[in-house]
mmCIF file of C-alpha atoms in Angstrom:
data_model
loop_
_atom_site.group_PDB
_atom_site.id
_atom_site.type_symbol
_atom_site.label_atom_id
_atom_site.label_comp_id
_atom_site.label_asym_id
_atom_site.label_seq_id
_atom_site.Cartn_x
_atom_site.Cartn_y
_atom_site.Cartn_z
ATOM 1 C CA MET A 1 7.688 2.352 -15.558
ATOM 2 C CA ARG A 2 4.043 0.949 -16.402
ATOM 3 C CA GLU A 3 1.142 2.637 -14.593
ATOM 4 C CA GLY A 4 0.176 -0.191 -11.010
ATOM 5 C CA HIS A 5 -2.949 -1.977 -10.629
ATOM 6 C CA TYR A 6 -4.825 -2.372 -8.002
ATOM 7 C CA ASP A 7 -7.827 -4.511 -6.721
ATOM 8 C CA VAL A 8 -10.327 -3.914 -3.146
ATOM 9 C CA SER A 9 -11.732 -6.287 -1.335
ATOM 10 C CA GLY A 10 -13.982 -6.010 2.006
ATOM 11 C CA SER A 11 -15.248 -3.425 3.996
ATOM 12 C CA GLY A 12 -13.631 -1.437 6.968
ATOM 13 C CA PRO A 13 -10.624 0.489 7.776
ATOM 14 C CA LEU A 14 -8.376 0.453 5.084
ATOM 15 C CA LEU A 15 -5.320 -2.295 4.802
ATOM 16 C CA LEU A 16 -3.052 -1.165 1.764
ATOM 17 C CA ILE A 17 -0.764 -4.556 0.852
ATOM 18 C CA ILE A 18 2.200 -3.960 -0.827
ATOM 19 C CA PRO A 19 3.213 -7.563 -2.083
ATOM 20 C CA GLY A 20 7.193 -9.357 -2.389
ATOM 21 C CA GLY A 21 9.042 -10.108 -5.195
ATOM 22 C CA ALA A 22 8.487 -7.475 -8.696
ATOM 23 C CA GLY A 23 4.910 -6.484 -6.679
ATOM 24 C CA HIS A 24 2.439 -9.718 -8.293
ATOM 25 C CA PRO A 25 -0.191 -10.619 -6.014
ATOM 26 C CA MET A 26 -0.127 -14.048 -7.248
ATOM 27 C CA GLY A 27 -0.647 -16.143 -3.944
ATOM 28 C CA LEU A 28 -2.406 -13.873 -1.392
ATOM 29 C CA GLU A 29 -5.980 -14.460 -2.251
ATOM 30 C CA GLY A 30 -6.481 -16.634 1.350
ATOM 31 C CA ALA A 31 -4.909 -14.315 3.837
ATOM 32 C CA VAL A 32 -7.916 -11.169 1.601
ATOM 33 C CA ALA A 33 -10.341 -13.337 2.111
ATOM 34 C CA ARG A 34 -9.573 -13.440 5.810
ATOM 35 C CA LEU A 35 -8.662 -9.851 6.298
ATOM 36 C CA SER A 36 -11.334 -8.474 3.922
ATOM 37 C CA GLU A 37 -13.460 -9.659 6.463
ATOM 38 C CA ARG A 38 -12.034 -6.741 8.955
ATOM 39 C CA PHE A 39 -10.511 -4.227 6.611
ATOM 40 C CA THR A 40 -11.331 -2.846 3.367
ATOM 41 C CA VAL A 41 -8.046 -4.153 1.453
ATOM 42 C CA VAL A 42 -6.486 -2.776 -1.427
ATOM 43 C CA THR A 43 -3.735 -4.671 -2.981
ATOM 44 C CA TYR A 44 -1.205 -3.354 -4.869
ATOM 45 C CA ASP A 45 0.558 -4.280 -7.555
ATOM 46 C CA PRO A 46 3.649 -1.513 -8.908
ATOM 47 C CA LEU A 47 3.851 -2.734 -12.420
ATOM 48 C CA GLY A 48 0.842 -4.389 -13.255
ATOM 49 C CA LEU A 49 1.957 -8.085 -13.695
ATOM 50 C CA SER A 50 -1.624 -9.109 -12.091
ATOM 51 C CA ARG A 51 -3.432 -7.274 -15.493
ATOM 52 C CA ALA A 52 -1.004 -8.641 -17.912
ATOM 53 C CA PRO A 53 2.869 -9.418 -18.210
ATOM 54 C CA LEU A 54 5.300 -7.228 -19.810
ATOM 55 C CA ASP A 55 6.484 -6.789 -22.954
ATOM 56 C CA GLY A 56 9.004 -4.768 -23.411
ATOM 57 C CA PRO A 57 12.282 -3.873 -21.586
ATOM 58 C CA VAL A 58 12.173 -3.498 -17.741
ATOM 59 C CA GLY A 59 14.072 -0.905 -16.139
ATOM 60 C CA ASP A 60 16.087 -1.362 -12.021
ATOM 61 C CA GLN A 61 13.155 -0.593 -10.188
ATOM 62 C CA ARG A 62 13.107 2.273 -7.077
ATOM 63 C CA VAL A 63 11.796 1.769 -3.782
ATOM 64 C CA GLU A 64 11.254 6.039 -3.966
ATOM 65 C CA VAL A 65 8.973 5.426 -7.133
ATOM 66 C CA TRP A 66 6.600 2.759 -5.740
ATOM 67 C CA SER A 67 6.046 4.076 -2.346
ATOM 68 C CA ASP A 68 5.309 8.043 -3.926
ATOM 69 C CA ARG A 69 2.793 5.958 -6.510
ATOM 70 C CA ALA A 70 1.684 3.861 -2.995
ATOM 71 C CA HIS A 71 1.005 7.362 -2.126
ATOM 72 C CA GLN A 72 -0.518 8.885 -4.512
ATOM 73 C CA LEU A 73 -2.899 5.424 -4.622
ATOM 74 C CA LEU A 74 -4.224 6.379 -0.482
ATOM 75 C CA ASP A 75 -4.641 9.910 -1.988
ATOM 76 C CA SER A 76 -7.037 9.110 -4.666
ATOM 77 C CA LEU A 77 -9.179 6.264 -1.977
ATOM 78 C CA LEU A 78 -8.733 7.942 1.547
ATOM 79 C CA PRO A 79 -11.540 10.937 2.187
ATOM 80 C CA ASP A 80 -9.374 13.698 3.686
ATOM 81 C CA GLY A 81 -7.609 13.794 6.967
ATOM 82 C CA GLU A 82 -7.953 9.876 6.947
ATOM 83 C CA SER A 83 -5.175 7.296 7.620
ATOM 84 C CA ALA A 84 -4.469 3.765 6.631
ATOM 85 C CA TYR A 85 -2.940 0.485 8.101
ATOM 86 C CA VAL A 86 0.031 -0.385 6.080
ATOM 87 C CA PHE A 87 1.461 -4.310 5.438
ATOM 88 C CA GLY A 88 4.140 -4.882 2.729
ATOM 89 C CA SER A 89 6.179 -8.705 2.808
ATOM 90 C CA SER A 90 9.632 -8.380 1.911
ATOM 91 C CA SER A 91 10.659 -5.772 -1.060
ATOM 92 C CA GLY A 92 7.117 -4.641 -0.189
ATOM 93 C CA GLY A 93 7.896 -4.541 2.906
ATOM 94 C CA ILE A 94 10.998 -2.063 2.130
ATOM 95 C CA VAL A 95 8.476 -0.165 0.117
ATOM 96 C CA ALA A 96 6.177 -0.118 3.182
ATOM 97 C CA LEU A 97 9.263 1.415 5.264
ATOM 98 C CA ASP A 98 10.325 3.773 3.189
ATOM 99 C CA LEU A 99 5.989 4.734 2.574
ATOM 100 C CA LEU A 100 6.073 5.100 6.114
ATOM 101 C CA ALA A 101 9.467 7.750 6.553
ATOM 102 C CA ARG A 102 8.126 9.830 4.225
ATOM 103 C CA TYR A 103 4.213 9.961 3.834
ATOM 104 C CA PRO A 104 3.101 9.406 7.968
ATOM 105 C CA GLU A 105 0.186 11.856 7.456
ATOM 106 C CA ARG A 106 -1.336 9.418 5.460
ATOM 107 C CA LEU A 107 -0.692 6.172 7.663
ATOM 108 C CA ARG A 108 -1.995 5.202 10.830
ATOM 109 C CA ARG A 109 0.575 1.592 11.632
ATOM 110 C CA VAL A 110 3.076 -0.233 9.229
ATOM 111 C CA VAL A 111 3.641 -3.398 9.397
ATOM 112 C CA ALA A 112 6.774 -4.250 7.592
ATOM 113 C CA HIS A 113 7.418 -8.510 7.021
ATOM 114 C CA GLU A 114 11.190 -8.989 6.569
ATOM 115 C CA PRO A 115 12.205 -6.078 4.749
ATOM 116 C CA PRO A 116 16.030 -7.431 3.840
ATOM 117 C CA SER A 117 17.116 -4.132 3.923
ATOM 118 C CA ILE A 118 20.599 -5.764 4.838
ATOM 119 C CA GLY A 119 22.765 -2.563 4.799
ATOM 120 C CA VAL A 120 21.486 -2.408 8.805
ATOM 121 C CA LEU A 121 23.469 -5.534 9.256
ATOM 122 C CA PRO A 122 26.891 -5.718 10.670
ATOM 123 C CA ASP A 123 27.795 -7.867 8.109
ATOM 124 C CA ALA A 124 26.446 -5.907 5.195
ATOM 125 C CA VAL A 125 29.269 -6.021 2.657
ATOM 126 C CA ARG A 126 29.091 -9.510 2.308
ATOM 127 C CA GLN A 127 24.933 -9.936 2.540
ATOM 128 C CA HIS A 128 25.116 -7.475 -0.528
ATOM 129 C CA ALA A 129 28.280 -9.110 -2.052
ATOM 130 C CA MET A 130 25.696 -12.089 -1.851
ATOM 131 C CA ILE A 131 23.314 -10.224 -3.575
ATOM 132 C CA THR A 132 25.891 -9.269 -6.293
ATOM 133 C CA GLU A 133 26.125 -12.821 -6.961
ATOM 134 C CA VAL A 134 22.786 -13.820 -7.182
ATOM 135 C CA TYR A 135 22.550 -10.968 -9.875
ATOM 136 C CA GLU A 136 25.454 -12.257 -12.151
ATOM 137 C CA ILE A 137 24.116 -15.640 -11.813
ATOM 138 C CA HIS A 138 20.959 -14.498 -13.053
ATOM 139 C CA ARG A 139 22.213 -12.693 -15.649
ATOM 140 C CA THR A 140 24.427 -15.922 -16.916
ATOM 141 C CA GLU A 141 22.751 -18.738 -16.221
ATOM 142 C CA GLY A 142 19.086 -17.955 -15.600
ATOM 143 C CA VAL A 143 16.176 -17.667 -12.734
ATOM 144 C CA GLU A 144 16.538 -21.673 -11.493
ATOM 145 C CA ALA A 145 19.941 -20.503 -11.183
ATOM 146 C CA ALA A 146 19.659 -17.320 -9.361
ATOM 147 C CA THR A 147 16.971 -17.905 -7.166
ATOM 148 C CA ALA A 148 18.910 -21.251 -5.481
ATOM 149 C CA ARG A 149 21.332 -18.743 -4.500
ATOM 150 C CA LEU A 150 20.115 -16.833 -3.352
ATOM 151 C CA GLY A 151 17.736 -19.244 -1.299
ATOM 152 C CA ALA A 152 21.469 -20.827 0.402
ATOM 153 C CA GLY A 153 22.160 -17.203 0.696
ATOM 154 C CA LEU A 154 19.333 -16.267 2.601
ATOM 155 C CA GLU A 155 19.060 -19.196 4.789
ATOM 156 C CA GLY A 156 23.216 -19.237 5.677
ATOM 157 C CA ARG A 157 23.781 -22.556 3.527
ATOM 158 C CA SER A 158 27.015 -22.760 1.934
ATOM 159 C CA TRP A 159 26.583 -22.823 -1.497
ATOM 160 C CA GLU A 160 28.123 -24.970 -4.073
ATOM 161 C CA PRO A 161 27.116 -23.453 -7.857
ATOM 162 C CA GLY A 162 26.406 -26.699 -10.561
ATOM 163 C CA PRO A 163 27.319 -27.383 -13.688
ATOM 164 C CA ARG A 164 27.070 -24.256 -15.785
ATOM 165 C CA PRO A 165 23.751 -24.498 -18.564
ATOM 166 C CA SER A 166 23.577 -24.135 -22.207
ATOM 167 C CA SER A 167 23.721 -20.264 -23.421
ATOM 168 C CA ALA A 168 20.221 -21.207 -24.323
ATOM 169 C CA VAL A 169 19.217 -22.247 -20.621
ATOM 170 C CA ALA A 170 21.337 -19.467 -19.746
ATOM 171 C CA ASN A 171 19.779 -16.811 -21.353
ATOM 172 C CA GLY A 172 16.787 -17.943 -19.884
ATOM 173 C CA GLY A 173 14.947 -18.229 -23.010
ATOM 174 C CA GLU A 174 10.922 -16.778 -23.810
ATOM 175 C CA SER A 175 9.458 -19.219 -20.804
ATOM 176 C CA THR A 176 11.264 -16.847 -17.788
ATOM 177 C CA GLN A 177 11.368 -13.999 -19.468
ATOM 178 C CA ASN A 178 9.849 -11.327 -18.144
ATOM 179 C CA THR A 179 8.041 -13.614 -15.866
ATOM 180 C CA PRO A 180 8.018 -12.081 -11.979
ATOM 181 C CA MET A 181 10.781 -14.167 -10.247
ATOM 182 C CA ASP A 182 13.382 -12.993 -13.357
ATOM 183 C CA ILE A 183 11.481 -9.355 -13.422
ATOM 184 C CA PHE A 184 12.613 -9.248 -9.379
ATOM 185 C CA LEU A 185 16.073 -10.705 -10.018
ATOM 186 C CA GLY A 186 16.738 -8.973 -12.695
ATOM 187 C CA HIS A 187 15.593 -5.572 -11.647
ATOM 188 C CA VAL A 188 14.136 -5.153 -7.953
ATOM 189 C CA LEU A 189 16.628 -7.019 -5.605
ATOM 190 C CA ARG A 190 19.930 -5.446 -5.958
ATOM 191 C CA PRO A 191 18.132 -1.491 -6.120
ATOM 192 C CA PHE A 192 15.552 -2.474 -3.336
ATOM 193 C CA THR A 193 18.097 -4.247 -1.112
ATOM 194 C CA SER A 194 20.690 -1.187 -1.589
ATOM 195 C CA HIS A 195 18.357 1.441 -0.017
ATOM 196 C CA ALA A 196 19.251 3.412 2.702
ATOM 197 C CA LEU A 197 16.233 3.665 4.894
ATOM 198 C CA ASP A 198 15.684 6.716 7.054
ATOM 199 C CA LEU A 199 16.099 5.142 10.005
ATOM 200 C CA ASP A 200 16.027 8.919 11.674
ATOM 201 C CA ALA A 201 12.194 9.712 10.789
ATOM 202 C CA LEU A 202 11.630 6.076 11.812
ATOM 203 C CA LYS A 203 12.539 6.207 15.052
ATOM 204 C CA GLY A 204 10.049 9.468 14.797
ATOM 205 C CA LEU A 205 7.749 7.502 14.172
ATOM 206 C CA SER A 206 8.371 4.006 16.228
ATOM 207 C CA SER A 207 4.604 3.874 18.130
ATOM 208 C CA ARG A 208 3.319 3.471 14.448
ATOM 209 C CA LEU A 209 5.594 0.091 13.137
ATOM 210 C CA THR A 210 5.724 -3.054 13.921
ATOM 211 C CA LEU A 211 8.886 -5.211 12.266
ATOM 212 C CA GLY A 212 7.907 -8.780 11.507
ATOM 213 C CA ALA A 213 9.687 -12.112 11.074
ATOM 214 C CA GLY A 214 8.006 -15.760 10.545
ATOM 215 C CA SER A 215 8.977 -18.018 13.060
ATOM 216 C CA ASP A 216 9.968 -20.815 10.680
ATOM 217 C CA SER A 217 13.505 -18.258 10.172
ATOM 218 C CA ARG A 218 14.796 -17.654 13.138
ATOM 219 C CA GLY A 219 18.815 -17.789 12.683
ATOM 220 C CA GLN A 220 17.868 -16.822 9.056
ATOM 221 C CA LEU A 221 18.918 -13.426 7.610
ATOM 222 C CA PRO A 222 15.547 -11.719 7.089
ATOM 223 C CA PHE A 223 15.107 -12.860 11.072
ATOM 224 C CA ARG A 224 18.316 -10.761 11.583
ATOM 225 C CA THR A 225 17.563 -7.907 9.358
ATOM 226 C CA ALA A 226 13.979 -7.882 10.731
ATOM 227 C CA ALA A 227 14.836 -8.378 14.291
ATOM 228 C CA LEU A 228 17.175 -5.585 14.042
ATOM 229 C CA LEU A 229 15.675 -2.744 12.331
ATOM 230 C CA ALA A 230 12.633 -3.187 15.049
ATOM 231 C CA GLU A 231 15.754 -2.492 17.205
ATOM 232 C CA LEU A 232 17.397 0.423 15.788
ATOM 233 C CA SER A 233 13.303 1.792 15.322
ATOM 234 C CA GLY A 234 12.171 1.348 17.795
ATOM 235 C CA GLY A 235 9.522 0.034 16.583
ATOM 236 C CA ASP A 236 7.502 -3.698 18.074
ATOM 237 C CA PHE A 237 8.574 -6.820 16.365
ATOM 238 C CA VAL A 238 6.519 -9.396 16.069
ATOM 239 C CA GLU A 239 6.786 -13.187 15.188
ATOM 240 C CA PHE A 240 4.501 -14.543 12.095
ATOM 241 C CA PRO A 241 3.623 -18.309 11.387
ATOM 242 C CA GLY A 242 5.952 -20.040 8.559
ATOM 243 C CA GLY A 243 8.980 -18.269 7.318
ATOM 244 C CA HIS A 244 9.950 -15.758 4.599
ATOM 245 C CA LEU A 245 6.632 -16.667 2.430
ATOM 246 C CA GLY A 246 4.847 -17.308 5.621
ATOM 247 C CA VAL A 247 1.448 -15.175 4.286
ATOM 248 C CA LEU A 248 1.522 -17.757 1.202
ATOM 249 C CA GLN A 249 2.048 -21.024 3.433
ATOM 250 C CA HIS A 250 -0.600 -20.611 6.481
ATOM 251 C CA PRO A 251 -2.913 -17.194 4.998
ATOM 252 C CA VAL A 252 -5.681 -17.638 7.502
ATOM 253 C CA ALA A 253 -3.424 -17.799 10.748
ATOM 254 C CA PHE A 254 -1.071 -15.312 8.621
ATOM 255 C CA ALA A 255 -3.827 -12.887 8.746
ATOM 256 C CA ASN A 256 -4.796 -13.514 11.753
ATOM 257 C CA ARG A 257 -2.023 -12.643 13.694
ATOM 258 C CA LEU A 258 -1.799 -9.520 11.388
ATOM 259 C CA THR A 259 -5.036 -8.299 12.017
ATOM 260 C CA GLU A 260 -3.526 -8.429 16.358
ATOM 261 C CA ALA A 261 -0.313 -6.169 15.229
ATOM 262 C CA LEU A 262 -2.434 -3.532 13.310
#
């Protein structure tokens, strides 16, 4: 796994941001600019995708590896005895929860926005089957078809597959290979959604935990998961502007709500 990358902006208490998807921080500039007025914002890019595209084969990613490296990053930036705020969204939210469960001494408060830890849901078997279907569609038909299937699954819409693409399109060609979405669908989505959170540890740390979901996500899979995680852990639950990508859709309003939650 390639070394990660991080950027620092602003001043004040340290706030570590762990992006969703494959960890590329694209689109976060507006929210980071607003948050930098109050915090020293460290934007973590676990695979260094913002620095340069990956040019070799990518293996399946592990939540524990990403959170171990985030912990090492905090250790390198924080003076002894000090702690940081952490915000993670989607797959980054799963990493933030694992980070809190395993390294609580370095964390002041964690906000996890729509982490897709679907194993806690009563219909987990069905949802894991949907994720497996997304993975198979990505492998055989490419990024676009898999993204459409995932969107339907997250929103709870029925799914009718389109015509099968030619082998050239199905293989993704050079245009989508090792892009952030290709890496996410092929090497992050399945292992991260299958990761079992340490709920017992999170219960003991609930005073430092906030689960969040977008107001436009109500009734959808990510909202259900976040709300149930808040109930199971005893953490707070906060609604944010927009949907699953609210931090990109409404950067200033989202950053303001995050500041309140922290």
